[in-house]
PDB file of C-alpha atoms in Angstrom:
ATOM      1  CA  UNK H   1     -11.571  -3.891  76.476  1.00 37.00           C
ATOM      2  CA  UNK H   2      -7.814  -3.246  76.926  1.00 42.00           C
ATOM      3  CA  UNK H   3      -7.040  -6.643  75.380  1.00 43.00           C
ATOM      4  CA  UNK H   4      -8.616  -5.571  72.087  1.00 50.00           C
ATOM      5  CA  UNK H   5      -6.319  -2.552  71.793  1.00 56.00           C
ATOM      6  CA  UNK H   6      -4.011  -2.739  68.801  1.00 70.00           C
ATOM      7  CA  UNK H   7      -0.346  -2.579  69.797  1.00 82.00           C
ATOM      8  CA  UNK H   8       1.940  -0.161  67.963  1.00 88.00           C
ATOM      9  CA  UNK H   9       5.548  -1.171  67.321  1.00 90.00           C
ATOM     10  CA  UNK H  10       8.364   1.198  66.351  1.00 91.00           C
ATOM     11  CA  UNK H  11       7.687   0.920  62.611  1.00 92.00           C
ATOM     12  CA  UNK H  12       3.959   1.551  63.050  1.00 93.00           C
ATOM     13  CA  UNK H  13       4.591   4.543  65.328  1.00 93.00           C
ATOM     14  CA  UNK H  14       6.984   6.082  62.791  1.00 94.00           C
ATOM     15  CA  UNK H  15       4.508   5.341  59.953  1.00 96.00           C
ATOM     16  CA  UNK H  16       1.786   7.098  61.984  1.00 96.00           C
ATOM     17  CA  UNK H  17       3.988  10.172  62.477  1.00 96.00           C
ATOM     18  CA  UNK H  18       4.843  10.220  58.743  1.00 97.00           C
ATOM     19  CA  UNK H  19       1.147   9.964  57.840  1.00 97.00           C
ATOM     20  CA  UNK H  20       0.225  12.718  60.313  1.00 96.00           C
ATOM     21  CA  UNK H  21       2.937  14.943  58.813  1.00 97.00           C
ATOM     22  CA  UNK H  22       1.473  14.418  55.307  1.00 97.00           C
ATOM     23  CA  UNK H  23      -2.026  15.357  56.533  1.00 96.00           C
ATOM     24  CA  UNK H  24      -0.627  18.402  58.365  1.00 95.00           C
ATOM     25  CA  UNK H  25       1.178  19.443  55.179  1.00 96.00           C
ATOM     26  CA  UNK H  26      -2.025  19.103  53.098  1.00 95.00           C
ATOM     27  CA  UNK H  27      -3.819  21.333  55.610  1.00 92.00           C
ATOM     28  CA  UNK H  28      -0.909  23.781  55.911  1.00 92.00           C
ATOM     29  CA  UNK H  29      -0.605  23.155  59.646  1.00 91.00           C
ATOM     30  CA  UNK H  30       2.569  23.054  61.737  1.00 93.00           C
ATOM     31  CA  UNK H  31       2.519  20.893  64.861  1.00 93.00           C
ATOM     32  CA  UNK H  32       4.885  20.164  67.707  1.00 93.00           C
ATOM     33  CA  UNK H  33       4.267  17.052  69.755  1.00 93.00           C
ATOM     34  CA  UNK H  34       6.093  15.888  72.865  1.00 94.00           C
ATOM     35  CA  UNK H  35       5.943  12.124  73.291  1.00 93.00           C
ATOM     36  CA  UNK H  36       6.347  10.411  76.671  1.00 91.00           C
ATOM     37  CA  UNK H  37       6.061   6.983  78.270  1.00 86.00           C
ATOM     38  CA  UNK H  38       5.873   3.669  76.479  1.00 85.00           C
ATOM     39  CA  UNK H  39       5.921   5.164  73.003  1.00 89.00           C
ATOM     40  CA  UNK H  40       9.308   6.785  73.690  1.00 89.00           C
ATOM     41  CA  UNK H  41      10.618   3.575  75.242  1.00 88.00           C
ATOM     42  CA  UNK H  42       9.452   1.792  72.068  1.00 89.00           C
ATOM     43  CA  UNK H  43      10.888   4.162  69.440  1.00 88.00           C
ATOM     44  CA  UNK H  44      13.993   5.531  71.183  1.00 85.00           C
ATOM     45  CA  UNK H  45      15.211   2.940  73.653  1.00 78.00           C
ATOM     46  CA  UNK H  46      14.141  -0.159  71.687  1.00 69.00           C
ATOM     47  CA  UNK H  47      13.382  -1.955  74.942  1.00 68.00           C
ATOM     48  CA  UNK H  48       9.731  -2.558  74.246  1.00 72.00           C
ATOM     49  CA  UNK H  49       8.348  -4.338  71.247  1.00 77.00           C
ATOM     50  CA  UNK H  50       5.212  -2.165  71.238  1.00 81.00           C
ATOM     51  CA  UNK H  51       2.940   0.228  73.105  1.00 85.00           C
ATOM     52  CA  UNK H  52      -0.841   0.554  73.422  1.00 83.00           C
ATOM     53  CA  UNK H  53      -1.044   4.316  73.090  1.00 87.00           C
ATOM     54  CA  UNK H  54       0.948   7.458  72.418  1.00 88.00           C
ATOM     55  CA  UNK H  55       1.300   9.511  75.609  1.00 89.00           C
ATOM     56  CA  UNK H  56       1.768  13.025  74.335  1.00 90.00           C
ATOM     57  CA  UNK H  57       1.163  16.744  74.554  1.00 88.00           C
ATOM     58  CA  UNK H  58       0.427  18.846  71.460  1.00 86.00           C
ATOM     59  CA  UNK H  59       1.285  22.456  70.728  1.00 85.00           C
ATOM     60  CA  UNK H  60      -1.527  24.905  70.011  1.00 84.00           C
ATOM     61  CA  UNK H  61      -3.067  24.158  66.624  1.00 80.00           C
ATOM     62  CA  UNK H  62      -6.362  24.577  64.749  1.00 80.00           C
ATOM     63  CA  UNK H  63      -8.212  22.009  66.879  1.00 83.00           C
ATOM     64  CA  UNK H  64     -11.024  21.300  64.383  1.00 86.00           C
ATOM     65  CA  UNK H  65      -8.626  20.508  61.548  1.00 87.00           C
ATOM     66  CA  UNK H  66      -6.307  18.615  63.870  1.00 89.00           C
ATOM     67  CA  UNK H  67      -9.151  16.450  65.256  1.00 90.00           C
ATOM     68  CA  UNK H  68     -10.010  15.588  61.653  1.00 92.00           C
ATOM     69  CA  UNK H  69      -6.379  14.547  61.029  1.00 94.00           C
ATOM     70  CA  UNK H  70      -6.410  12.404  64.197  1.00 93.00           C
ATOM     71  CA  UNK H  71      -9.649  10.736  63.027  1.00 94.00           C
ATOM     72  CA  UNK H  72      -8.144  10.080  59.579  1.00 95.00           C
ATOM     73  CA  UNK H  73      -5.013   8.615  61.206  1.00 96.00           C
ATOM     74  CA  UNK H  74      -7.111   6.400  63.488  1.00 94.00           C
ATOM     75  CA  UNK H  75      -9.041   5.086  60.478  1.00 95.00           C
ATOM     76  CA  UNK H  76      -5.988   4.668  58.198  1.00 95.00           C
ATOM     77  CA  UNK H  77      -4.098   2.604  60.791  1.00 94.00           C
ATOM     78  CA  UNK H  78      -7.144   0.838  62.284  1.00 92.00           C
ATOM     79  CA  UNK H  79      -6.298   2.230  65.741  1.00 92.00           C
ATOM     80  CA  UNK H  80      -8.382   1.777  68.877  1.00 89.00           C
ATOM     81  CA  UNK H  81     -10.182   4.477  70.826  1.00 87.00           C
ATOM     82  CA  UNK H  82      -7.688   6.111  73.135  1.00 86.00           C
ATOM     83  CA  UNK H  83      -4.711   5.602  70.792  1.00 91.00           C
ATOM     84  CA  UNK H  84      -3.729   9.187  71.579  1.00 89.00           C
ATOM     85  CA  UNK H  85      -3.455   9.749  75.312  1.00 86.00           C
ATOM     86  CA  UNK H  86      -3.148  13.294  76.621  1.00 85.00           C
ATOM     87  CA  UNK H  87      -3.606  12.197  80.257  1.00 85.00           C
ATOM     88  CA  UNK H  88       0.139  12.784  80.693  1.00 86.00           C
ATOM     89  CA  UNK H  89      -0.760  16.467  81.169  1.00 85.00           C
ATOM     90  CA  UNK H  90      -1.840  15.717  84.755  1.00 84.00           C
ATOM     91  CA  UNK H  91       1.470  14.230  86.046  1.00 83.00           C
ATOM     92  CA  UNK H  92       3.374  16.888  84.086  1.00 88.00           C
ATOM     93  CA  UNK H  93       1.905  19.463  86.471  1.00 88.00           C
ATOM     94  CA  UNK H  94       4.250  17.998  89.140  1.00 89.00           C
ATOM     95  CA  UNK H  95       7.352  18.340  86.959  1.00 91.00           C
ATOM     96  CA  UNK H  96       9.673  21.134  88.124  1.00 92.00           C
ATOM     97  CA  UNK H  97      11.284  21.547  84.701  1.00 92.00           C
ATOM     98  CA  UNK H  98      10.881  20.077  81.251  1.00 92.00           C
ATOM     99  CA  UNK H  99      14.096  18.811  79.693  1.00 93.00           C
ATOM    100  CA  UNK H 100      13.011  18.185  76.101  1.00 94.00           C
ATOM    101  CA  UNK H 101      15.136  17.054  73.184  1.00 94.00           C
ATOM    102  CA  UNK H 102      14.247  16.994  69.499  1.00 96.00           C
ATOM    103  CA  UNK H 103      13.552  13.418  68.413  1.00 95.00           C
ATOM    104  CA  UNK H 104      12.487  13.833  64.774  1.00 95.00           C
ATOM    105  CA  UNK H 105      11.671  16.708  62.442  1.00 97.00           C
ATOM    106  CA  UNK H 106       9.372  16.344  59.448  1.00 97.00           C
ATOM    107  CA  UNK H 107       8.245  19.172  57.156  1.00 97.00           C
ATOM    108  CA  UNK H 108       5.151  20.011  59.254  1.00 96.00           C
ATOM    109  CA  UNK H 109       5.622  17.910  62.375  1.00 96.00           C
ATOM    110  CA  UNK H 110       8.309  18.245  65.017  1.00 95.00           C
ATOM    111  CA  UNK H 111       8.550  15.503  67.654  1.00 95.00           C
ATOM    112  CA  UNK H 112      10.162  16.118  71.028  1.00 95.00           C
ATOM    113  CA  UNK H 113      10.945  13.686  73.816  1.00 94.00           C
ATOM    114  CA  UNK H 114      11.938  14.158  77.429  1.00 95.00           C
ATOM    115  CA  UNK H 115      15.590  13.530  78.294  1.00 95.00           C
ATOM    116  CA  UNK H 116      16.387  10.119  79.743  1.00 94.00           C
ATOM    117  CA  UNK H 117      16.847  11.800  83.153  1.00 96.00           C
ATOM    118  CA  UNK H 118      13.403  13.410  83.076  1.00 96.00           C
ATOM    119  CA  UNK H 119      11.842  10.182  81.839  1.00 94.00           C
ATOM    120  CA  UNK H 120      13.448   8.263  84.732  1.00 95.00           C
ATOM    121  CA  UNK H 121      12.165  10.796  87.282  1.00 96.00           C
ATOM    122  CA  UNK H 122       8.668  10.494  85.771  1.00 93.00           C
ATOM    123  CA  UNK H 123       8.854   6.678  85.941  1.00 93.00           C
ATOM    124  CA  UNK H 124       9.871   6.869  89.628  1.00 95.00           C
ATOM    125  CA  UNK H 125       7.001   9.262  90.334  1.00 94.00           C
ATOM    126  CA  UNK H 126       4.482   7.026  88.519  1.00 91.00           C
ATOM    127  CA  UNK H 127       5.796   3.786  90.087  1.00 92.00           C
ATOM    128  CA  UNK H 128       2.764   1.884  88.794  1.00 88.00           C
ATOM    129  CA  UNK H 129       2.500  -1.854  89.403  1.00 85.00           C
ATOM    130  CA  UNK H 130       2.510  -4.374  86.546  1.00 81.00           C
ATOM    131  CA  UNK H 131       1.160  -4.566  83.875  1.00 78.00           C
ATOM    132  CA  UNK H 132       2.513  -1.004  83.594  1.00 81.00           C
ATOM    133  CA  UNK H 133       6.113  -1.132  82.404  1.00 87.00           C
ATOM    134  CA  UNK H 134       7.435   1.580  84.765  1.00 90.00           C
ATOM    135  CA  UNK H 135       9.745  -0.830  86.604  1.00 92.00           C
ATOM    136  CA  UNK H 136      11.333  -2.292  83.459  1.00 90.00           C
ATOM    137  CA  UNK H 137      11.644   1.190  81.963  1.00 92.00           C
ATOM    138  CA  UNK H 138      13.221   2.603  85.158  1.00 94.00           C
ATOM    139  CA  UNK H 139      15.648  -0.345  85.291  1.00 94.00           C
ATOM    140  CA  UNK H 140      16.772   0.270  81.693  1.00 92.00           C
ATOM    141  CA  UNK H 141      17.036   4.025  82.208  1.00 94.00           C
ATOM    142  CA  UNK H 142      19.158   3.514  85.362  1.00 96.00           C
ATOM    143  CA  UNK H 143      21.463   1.243  83.349  1.00 94.00           C
ATOM    144  CA  UNK H 144      21.562   3.749  80.476  1.00 93.00           C
ATOM    145  CA  UNK H 145      22.370   6.635  82.845  1.00 96.00           C
ATOM    146  CA  UNK H 146      24.825   4.554  84.953  1.00 96.00           C
ATOM    147  CA  UNK H 147      22.868   5.173  88.174  1.00 96.00           C
ATOM    148  CA  UNK H 148      24.530   3.045  90.859  1.00 95.00           C
ATOM    149  CA  UNK H 149      23.373   4.546  94.156  1.00 95.00           C
ATOM    150  CA  UNK H 150      20.063   5.548  95.654  1.00 95.00           C
ATOM    151  CA  UNK H 151      21.586   8.986  96.316  1.00 96.00           C
ATOM    152  CA  UNK H 152      22.379   9.459  92.611  1.00 96.00           C
ATOM    153  CA  UNK H 153      18.819   8.454  91.735  1.00 97.00           C
ATOM    154  CA  UNK H 154      17.268  10.817  94.289  1.00 96.00           C
ATOM    155  CA  UNK H 155      19.551  13.692  93.191  1.00 97.00           C
ATOM    156  CA  UNK H 156      18.415  13.132  89.619  1.00 97.00           C
ATOM    157  CA  UNK H 157      14.748  12.918  90.680  1.00 96.00           C
ATOM    158  CA  UNK H 158      14.849  16.168  92.654  1.00 96.00           C
ATOM    159  CA  UNK H 159      15.902  18.036  89.504  1.00 96.00           C
ATOM    160  CA  UNK H 160      12.512  17.157  88.003  1.00 96.00           C
ATOM    161  CA  UNK H 161      10.060  16.398  90.815  1.00 94.00           C
ATOM    162  CA  UNK H 162       9.608  17.588  94.395  1.00 94.00           C
ATOM    163  CA  UNK H 163      10.941  14.800  96.641  1.00 93.00           C
ATOM    164  CA  UNK H 164       7.895  15.403  98.858  1.00 94.00           C
ATOM    165  CA  UNK H 165       5.951  13.471  96.189  1.00 93.00           C
ATOM    166  CA  UNK H 166       8.034  10.342  96.867  1.00 94.00           C
ATOM    167  CA  UNK H 167       5.672   8.317  99.024  1.00 94.00           C
ATOM    168  CA  UNK H 168       5.703   4.755 100.294  1.00 95.00           C
ATOM    169  CA  UNK H 169       4.855   3.298  96.868  1.00 94.00           C
ATOM    170  CA  UNK H 170       7.795   5.117  95.228  1.00 95.00           C
ATOM    171  CA  UNK H 171      10.147   4.209  98.105  1.00 95.00           C
ATOM    172  CA  UNK H 172       9.309   0.502  97.699  1.00 94.00           C
ATOM    173  CA  UNK H 173       9.702   0.867  93.928  1.00 95.00           C
ATOM    174  CA  UNK H 174      13.181   2.405  94.418  1.00 96.00           C
ATOM    175  CA  UNK H 175      14.200  -0.295  96.912  1.00 95.00           C
ATOM    176  CA  UNK H 176      13.187  -3.101  94.495  1.00 94.00           C
ATOM    177  CA  UNK H 177      14.797  -1.243  91.595  1.00 95.00           C
ATOM    178  CA  UNK H 178      18.107  -1.126  93.479  1.00 95.00           C
ATOM    179  CA  UNK H 179      17.821  -4.817  94.334  1.00 93.00           C
ATOM    180  CA  UNK H 180      17.204  -5.747  90.683  1.00 93.00           C
ATOM    181  CA  UNK H 181      20.159  -3.605  89.634  1.00 93.00           C
ATOM    182  CA  UNK H 182      22.303  -5.510  92.159  1.00 93.00           C
ATOM    183  CA  UNK H 183      22.549  -2.800  94.828  1.00 91.00           C
ATOM    184  CA  UNK H 184      21.290  -2.533  98.398  1.00 88.00           C
ATOM    185  CA  UNK H 185      19.146   0.624  98.360  1.00 85.00           C
ATOM    186  CA  UNK H 186      17.500   0.551 101.797  1.00 78.00           C
TER     187      UNK H 186
END
């Protein structure tokens, strides 16, 4: 089933947001959306050609009208079931603080993104194996943030997540991350 999911590149994601803004405007709705994960790596960091879904959290809005707008968007762009993924709400419960930045502002839609630091901490916490792109994303974020030592990485992480959540999987992830970056992070 996952193979049949339509991938969304940067242009398509931005077209979707533009379309959603137009529908919000027609319905006189204002919406704030915070976008996480692969969609942010695709539109902001340009390191991914595309993503399967938009990991996001929405502000409070007229849910009936908004569900209609999501259905219209799904139809207009021929998107798969699950193109909007609000499952990010669960890992966000572990986040000590949100460090959001404005990404884009339309007339009726405001898009936020987590800071690169928060995104890196979330990638370390997730530490999912391939085909998830957590490792590649964490590598690029470490480069972007000039993280050179394990101590710097852990200091950054503890701003956003309790270090007690760093288990064996995350420790191995960090060790391999350091190795790929050219450092010995035992």
